[in-house]
PDB file of C-alpha atoms in Angstrom:
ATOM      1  CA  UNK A  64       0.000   0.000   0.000  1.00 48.00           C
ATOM      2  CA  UNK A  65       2.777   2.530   0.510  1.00 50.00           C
ATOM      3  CA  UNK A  66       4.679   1.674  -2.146  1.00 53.00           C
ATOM      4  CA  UNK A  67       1.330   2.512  -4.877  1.00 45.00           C
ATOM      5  CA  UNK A  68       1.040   5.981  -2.320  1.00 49.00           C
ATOM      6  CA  UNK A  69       4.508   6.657  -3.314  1.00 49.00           C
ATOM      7  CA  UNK A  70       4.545   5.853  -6.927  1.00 46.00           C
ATOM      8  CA  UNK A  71       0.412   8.137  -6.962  1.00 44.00           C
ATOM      9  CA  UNK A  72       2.413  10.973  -5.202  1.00 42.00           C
ATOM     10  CA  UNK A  73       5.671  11.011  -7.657  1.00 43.00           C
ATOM     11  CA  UNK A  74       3.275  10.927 -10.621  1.00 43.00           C
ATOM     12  CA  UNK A  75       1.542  13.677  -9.040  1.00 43.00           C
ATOM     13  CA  UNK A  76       4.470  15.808  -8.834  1.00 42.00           C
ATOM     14  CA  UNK A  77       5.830  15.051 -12.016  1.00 41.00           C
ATOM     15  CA  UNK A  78       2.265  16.016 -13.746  1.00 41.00           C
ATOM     16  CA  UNK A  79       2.565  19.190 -11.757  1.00 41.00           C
ATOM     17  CA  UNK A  80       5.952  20.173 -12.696  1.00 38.00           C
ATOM     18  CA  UNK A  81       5.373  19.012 -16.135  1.00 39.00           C
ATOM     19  CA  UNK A  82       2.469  21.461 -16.752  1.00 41.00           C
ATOM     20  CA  UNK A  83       4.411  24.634 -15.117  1.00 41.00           C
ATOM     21  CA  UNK A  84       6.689  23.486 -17.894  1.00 38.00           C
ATOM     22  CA  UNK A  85       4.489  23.320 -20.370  1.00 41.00           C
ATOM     23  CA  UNK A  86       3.276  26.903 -19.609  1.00 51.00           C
ATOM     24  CA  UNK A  87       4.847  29.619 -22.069  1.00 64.00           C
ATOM     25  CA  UNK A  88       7.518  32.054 -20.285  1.00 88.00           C
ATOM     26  CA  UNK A  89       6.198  35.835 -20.780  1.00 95.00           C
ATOM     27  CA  UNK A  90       8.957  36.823 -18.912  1.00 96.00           C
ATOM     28  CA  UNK A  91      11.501  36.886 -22.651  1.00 97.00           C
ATOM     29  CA  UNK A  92       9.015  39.512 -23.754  1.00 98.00           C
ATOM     30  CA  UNK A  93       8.680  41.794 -20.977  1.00 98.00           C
ATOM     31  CA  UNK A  94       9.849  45.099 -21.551  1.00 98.00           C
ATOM     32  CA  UNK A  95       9.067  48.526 -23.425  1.00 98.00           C
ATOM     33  CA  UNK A  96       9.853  48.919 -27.184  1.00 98.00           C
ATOM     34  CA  UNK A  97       9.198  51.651 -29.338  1.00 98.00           C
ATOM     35  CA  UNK A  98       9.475  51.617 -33.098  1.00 97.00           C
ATOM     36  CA  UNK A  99       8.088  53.479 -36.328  1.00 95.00           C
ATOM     37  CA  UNK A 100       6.811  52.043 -39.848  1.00 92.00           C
ATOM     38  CA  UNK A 101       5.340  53.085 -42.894  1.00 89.00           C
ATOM     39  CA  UNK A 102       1.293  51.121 -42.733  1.00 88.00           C
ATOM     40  CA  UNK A 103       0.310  50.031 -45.919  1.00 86.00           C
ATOM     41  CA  UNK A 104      -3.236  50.666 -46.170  1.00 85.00           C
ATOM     42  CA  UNK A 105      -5.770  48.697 -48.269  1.00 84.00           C
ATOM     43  CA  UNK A 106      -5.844  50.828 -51.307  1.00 90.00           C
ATOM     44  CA  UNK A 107      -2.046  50.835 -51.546  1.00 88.00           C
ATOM     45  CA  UNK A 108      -1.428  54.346 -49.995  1.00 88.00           C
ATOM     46  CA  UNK A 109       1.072  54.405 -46.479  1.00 89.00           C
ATOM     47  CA  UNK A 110       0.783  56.415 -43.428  1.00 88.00           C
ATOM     48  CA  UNK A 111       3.803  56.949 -41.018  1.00 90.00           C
ATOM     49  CA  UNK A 112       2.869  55.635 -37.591  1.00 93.00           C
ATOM     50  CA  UNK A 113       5.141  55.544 -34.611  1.00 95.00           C
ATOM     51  CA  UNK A 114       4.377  52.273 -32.494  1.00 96.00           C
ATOM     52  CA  UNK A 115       5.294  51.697 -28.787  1.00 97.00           C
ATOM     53  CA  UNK A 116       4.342  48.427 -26.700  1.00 97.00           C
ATOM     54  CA  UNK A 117       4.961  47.883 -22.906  1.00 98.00           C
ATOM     55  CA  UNK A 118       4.690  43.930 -22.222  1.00 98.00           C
ATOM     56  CA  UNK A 119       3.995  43.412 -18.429  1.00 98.00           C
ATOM     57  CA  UNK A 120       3.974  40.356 -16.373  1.00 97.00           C
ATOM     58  CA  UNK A 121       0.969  40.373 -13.983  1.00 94.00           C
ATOM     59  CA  UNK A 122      -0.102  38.157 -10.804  1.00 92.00           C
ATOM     60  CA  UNK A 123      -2.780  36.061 -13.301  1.00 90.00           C
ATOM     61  CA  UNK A 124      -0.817  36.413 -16.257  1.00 94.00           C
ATOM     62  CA  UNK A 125       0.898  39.271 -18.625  1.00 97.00           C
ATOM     63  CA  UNK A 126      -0.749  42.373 -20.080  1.00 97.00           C
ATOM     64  CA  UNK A 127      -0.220  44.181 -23.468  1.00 97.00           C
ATOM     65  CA  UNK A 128      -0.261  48.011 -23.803  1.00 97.00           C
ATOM     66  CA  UNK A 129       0.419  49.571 -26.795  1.00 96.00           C
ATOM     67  CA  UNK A 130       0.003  53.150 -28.860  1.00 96.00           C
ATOM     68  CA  UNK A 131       0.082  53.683 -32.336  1.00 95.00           C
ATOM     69  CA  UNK A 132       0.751  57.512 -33.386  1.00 95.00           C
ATOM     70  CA  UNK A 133      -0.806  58.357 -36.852  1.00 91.00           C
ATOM     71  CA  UNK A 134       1.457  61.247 -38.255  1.00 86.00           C
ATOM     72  CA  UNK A 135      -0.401  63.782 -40.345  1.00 83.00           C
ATOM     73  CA  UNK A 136       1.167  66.079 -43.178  1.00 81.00           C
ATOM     74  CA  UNK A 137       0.949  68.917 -40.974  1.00 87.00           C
ATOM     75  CA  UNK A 138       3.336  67.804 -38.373  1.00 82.00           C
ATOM     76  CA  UNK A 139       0.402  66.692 -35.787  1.00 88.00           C
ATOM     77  CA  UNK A 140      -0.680  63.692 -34.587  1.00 89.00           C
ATOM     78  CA  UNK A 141      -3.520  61.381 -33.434  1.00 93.00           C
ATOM     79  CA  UNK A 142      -2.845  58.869 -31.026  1.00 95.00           C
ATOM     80  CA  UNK A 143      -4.803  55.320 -30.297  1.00 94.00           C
ATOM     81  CA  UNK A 144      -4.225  53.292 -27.262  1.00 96.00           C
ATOM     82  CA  UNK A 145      -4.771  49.760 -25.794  1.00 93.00           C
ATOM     83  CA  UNK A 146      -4.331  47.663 -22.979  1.00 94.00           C
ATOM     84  CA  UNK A 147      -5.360  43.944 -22.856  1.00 94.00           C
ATOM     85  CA  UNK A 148      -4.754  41.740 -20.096  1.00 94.00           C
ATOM     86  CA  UNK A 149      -4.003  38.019 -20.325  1.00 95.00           C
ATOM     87  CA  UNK A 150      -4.765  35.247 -18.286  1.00 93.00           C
ATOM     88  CA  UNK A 151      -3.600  31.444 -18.761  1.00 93.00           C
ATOM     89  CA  UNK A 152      -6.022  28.887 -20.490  1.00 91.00           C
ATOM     90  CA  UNK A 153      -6.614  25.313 -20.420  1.00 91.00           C
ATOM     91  CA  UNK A 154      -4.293  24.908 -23.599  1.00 90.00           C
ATOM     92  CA  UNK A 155      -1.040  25.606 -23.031  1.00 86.00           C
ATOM     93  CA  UNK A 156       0.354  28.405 -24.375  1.00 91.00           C
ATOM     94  CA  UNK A 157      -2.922  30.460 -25.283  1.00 95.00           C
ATOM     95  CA  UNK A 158      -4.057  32.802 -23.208  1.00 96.00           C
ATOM     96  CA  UNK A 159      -7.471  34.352 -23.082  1.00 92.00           C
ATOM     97  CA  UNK A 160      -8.017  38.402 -23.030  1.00 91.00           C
ATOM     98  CA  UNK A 161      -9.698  39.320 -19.551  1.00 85.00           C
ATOM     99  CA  UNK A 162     -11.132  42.437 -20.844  1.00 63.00           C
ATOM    100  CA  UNK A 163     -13.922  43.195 -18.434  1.00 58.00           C
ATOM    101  CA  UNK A 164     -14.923  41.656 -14.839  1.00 62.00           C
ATOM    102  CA  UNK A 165     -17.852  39.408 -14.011  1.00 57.00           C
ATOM    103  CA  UNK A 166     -19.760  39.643 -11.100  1.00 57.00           C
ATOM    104  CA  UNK A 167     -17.195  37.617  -9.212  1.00 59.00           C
ATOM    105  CA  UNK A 168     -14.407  40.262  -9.820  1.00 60.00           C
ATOM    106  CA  UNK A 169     -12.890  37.383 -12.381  1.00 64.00           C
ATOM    107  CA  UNK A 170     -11.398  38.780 -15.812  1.00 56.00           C
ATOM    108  CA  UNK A 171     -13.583  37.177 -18.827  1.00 61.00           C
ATOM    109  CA  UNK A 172     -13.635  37.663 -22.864  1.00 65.00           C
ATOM    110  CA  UNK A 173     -15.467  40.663 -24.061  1.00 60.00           C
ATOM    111  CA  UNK A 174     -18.691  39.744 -26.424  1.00 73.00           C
ATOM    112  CA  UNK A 175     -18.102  39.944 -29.850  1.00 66.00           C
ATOM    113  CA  UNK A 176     -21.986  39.546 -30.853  1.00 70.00           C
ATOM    114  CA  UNK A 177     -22.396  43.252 -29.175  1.00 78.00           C
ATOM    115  CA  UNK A 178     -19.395  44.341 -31.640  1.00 78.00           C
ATOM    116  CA  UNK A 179     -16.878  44.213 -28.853  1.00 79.00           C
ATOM    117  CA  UNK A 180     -13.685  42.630 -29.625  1.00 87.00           C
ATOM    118  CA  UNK A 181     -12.638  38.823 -28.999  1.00 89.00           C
ATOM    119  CA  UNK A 182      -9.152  38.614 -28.352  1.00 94.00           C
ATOM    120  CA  UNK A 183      -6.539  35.989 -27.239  1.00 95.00           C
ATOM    121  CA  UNK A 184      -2.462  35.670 -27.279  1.00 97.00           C
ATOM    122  CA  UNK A 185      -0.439  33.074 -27.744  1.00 97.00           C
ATOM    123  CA  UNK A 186       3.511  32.161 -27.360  1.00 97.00           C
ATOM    124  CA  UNK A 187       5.054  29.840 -30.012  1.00 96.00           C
ATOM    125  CA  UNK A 188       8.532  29.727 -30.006  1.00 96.00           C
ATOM    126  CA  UNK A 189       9.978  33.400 -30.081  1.00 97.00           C
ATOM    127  CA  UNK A 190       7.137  34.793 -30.845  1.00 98.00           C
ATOM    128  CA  UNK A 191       4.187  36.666 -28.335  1.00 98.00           C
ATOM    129  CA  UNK A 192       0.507  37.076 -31.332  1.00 98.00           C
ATOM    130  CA  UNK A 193      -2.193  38.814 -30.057  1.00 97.00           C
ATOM    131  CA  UNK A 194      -5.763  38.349 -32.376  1.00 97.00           C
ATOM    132  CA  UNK A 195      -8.655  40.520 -32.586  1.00 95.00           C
ATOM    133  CA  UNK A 196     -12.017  39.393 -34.243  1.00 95.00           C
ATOM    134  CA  UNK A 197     -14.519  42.192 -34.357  1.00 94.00           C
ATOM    135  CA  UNK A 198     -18.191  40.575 -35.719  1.00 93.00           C
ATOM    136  CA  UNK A 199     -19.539  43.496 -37.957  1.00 92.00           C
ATOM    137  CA  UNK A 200     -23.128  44.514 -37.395  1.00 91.00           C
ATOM    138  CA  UNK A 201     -23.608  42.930 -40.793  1.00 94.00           C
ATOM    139  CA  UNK A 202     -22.335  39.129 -39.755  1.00 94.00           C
ATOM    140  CA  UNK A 203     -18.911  40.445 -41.483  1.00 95.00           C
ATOM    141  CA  UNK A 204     -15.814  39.863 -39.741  1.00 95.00           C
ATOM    142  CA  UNK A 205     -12.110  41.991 -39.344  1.00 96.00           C
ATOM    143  CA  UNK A 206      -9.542  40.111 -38.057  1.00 97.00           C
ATOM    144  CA  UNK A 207      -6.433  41.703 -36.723  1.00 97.00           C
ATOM    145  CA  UNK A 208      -3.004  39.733 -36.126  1.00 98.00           C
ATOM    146  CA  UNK A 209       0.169  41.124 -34.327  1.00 97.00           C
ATOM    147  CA  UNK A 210       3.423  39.209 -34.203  1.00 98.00           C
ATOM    148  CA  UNK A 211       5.157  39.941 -31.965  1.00 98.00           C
ATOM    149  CA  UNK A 212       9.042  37.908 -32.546  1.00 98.00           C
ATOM    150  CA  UNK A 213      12.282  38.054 -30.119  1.00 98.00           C
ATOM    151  CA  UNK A 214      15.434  39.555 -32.262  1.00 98.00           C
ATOM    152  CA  UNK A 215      18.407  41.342 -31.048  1.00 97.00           C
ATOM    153  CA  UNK A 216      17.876  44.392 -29.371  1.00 97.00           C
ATOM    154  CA  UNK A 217      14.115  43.998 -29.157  1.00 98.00           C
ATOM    155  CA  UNK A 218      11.008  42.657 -31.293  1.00 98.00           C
ATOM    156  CA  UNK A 219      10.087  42.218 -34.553  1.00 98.00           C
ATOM    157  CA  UNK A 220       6.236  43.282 -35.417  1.00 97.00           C
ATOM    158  CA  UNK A 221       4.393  41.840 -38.143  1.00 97.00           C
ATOM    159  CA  UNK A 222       0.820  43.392 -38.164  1.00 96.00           C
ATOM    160  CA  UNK A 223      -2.035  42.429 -40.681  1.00 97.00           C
ATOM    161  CA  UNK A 224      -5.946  42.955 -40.659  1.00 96.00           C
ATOM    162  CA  UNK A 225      -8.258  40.992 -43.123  1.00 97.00           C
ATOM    163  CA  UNK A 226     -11.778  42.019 -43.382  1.00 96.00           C
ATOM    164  CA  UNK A 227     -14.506  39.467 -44.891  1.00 97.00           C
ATOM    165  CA  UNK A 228     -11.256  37.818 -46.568  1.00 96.00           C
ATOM    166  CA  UNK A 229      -9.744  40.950 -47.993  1.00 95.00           C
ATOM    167  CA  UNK A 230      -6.016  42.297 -47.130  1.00 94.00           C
ATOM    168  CA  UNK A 231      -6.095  45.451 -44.788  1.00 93.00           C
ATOM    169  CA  UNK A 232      -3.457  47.041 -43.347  1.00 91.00           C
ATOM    170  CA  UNK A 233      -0.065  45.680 -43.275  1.00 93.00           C
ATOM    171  CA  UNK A 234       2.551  46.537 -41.180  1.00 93.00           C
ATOM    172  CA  UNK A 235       6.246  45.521 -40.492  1.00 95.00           C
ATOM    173  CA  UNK A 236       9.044  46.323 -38.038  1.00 96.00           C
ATOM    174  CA  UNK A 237      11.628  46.527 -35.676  1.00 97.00           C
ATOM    175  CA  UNK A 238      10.535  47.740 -32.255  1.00 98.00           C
ATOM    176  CA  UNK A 239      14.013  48.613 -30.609  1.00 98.00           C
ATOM    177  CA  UNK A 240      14.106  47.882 -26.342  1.00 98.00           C
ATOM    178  CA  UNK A 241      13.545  51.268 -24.582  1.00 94.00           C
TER     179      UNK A 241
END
């Protein structure tokens, strides 16, 4: 009987350490990088943006701010900013967006049938992707996908939107380590 406790409480452990393993490290992303690209837009034309993003590690999970500034002709600006907060889910190395609180005080996915966004990370390899799917009031659909890869000195960013199957905006980079 003590030996089968023993062998139950090894295999235990080992499933425990195993999936803390198996659980992506956020900490190789975390940091604050700041970059600036040319966006190709759909019809071909580019705007210059300046891009920052501040990856943070959190007690639930990581979070993801970032703020694109659109630069105008006339010197000025016009700045858009997000923040999306990441917990672990059941599979590995996706995490779900905790967006808004439930009753419970628990971070849960936004609704996309109310034209909120549904978003979700995930870590494969060197590289940190964040999705958006927006549900148009139409049943249409925009997509948005930012890569987010390791390199020297700080991150690569590949950035793409497809609406209803057609090529948006297109973006890539080098964000440098602040």
């Amino acid at each position: 009987m003590m030996a089968w406790r023993r062998t139950a409480w090894t295999s235990l452990m080992a499933l425990i350490v195993l999936a803390g393993v198996a659980r992506a490290d956020i900490s190789r992303f975390v940091g604050s990088f700041e970059g600036a690209a040319p966006v190709t837009l759909a019809d071909g034309r580019t705007q210059d943006r300046v891009m920052n993003v501040k990856i943070t590690e959190t007690k639930a999970g990581f979070s993801v701010a970032w703020t694109t500034t659109t630069l105008r002709a006339d010197g000025t600006g016009s700045d858009k900013s997000y923040l999306v907060e990441f917990v672990p889910s059941d599979r590995g190395d996706v995490f779900a967006a905790a967006m808004k609180r439930n009753v419970f005080g628990h971070g849960v996915q936004l609704d996309p049938m109310q034209g909120e966004p549904y978003v979700w990370a995930r870590i494969e390899g060197d590289t940190l992707s964040v999705y958006s799917l927006f549900v148009a009031e139409d049943g249409g659909y925009e997509i948005q996908q930012f890569d987010r890869t390791l390199a020297d000195g700080g991150l690569d960013l590949e950035y793409q939107s497809v609406r209803n199957g057609e090529i948006g905006r297109t973006v890539s980079t080098f964000l440098r380590r602040r």
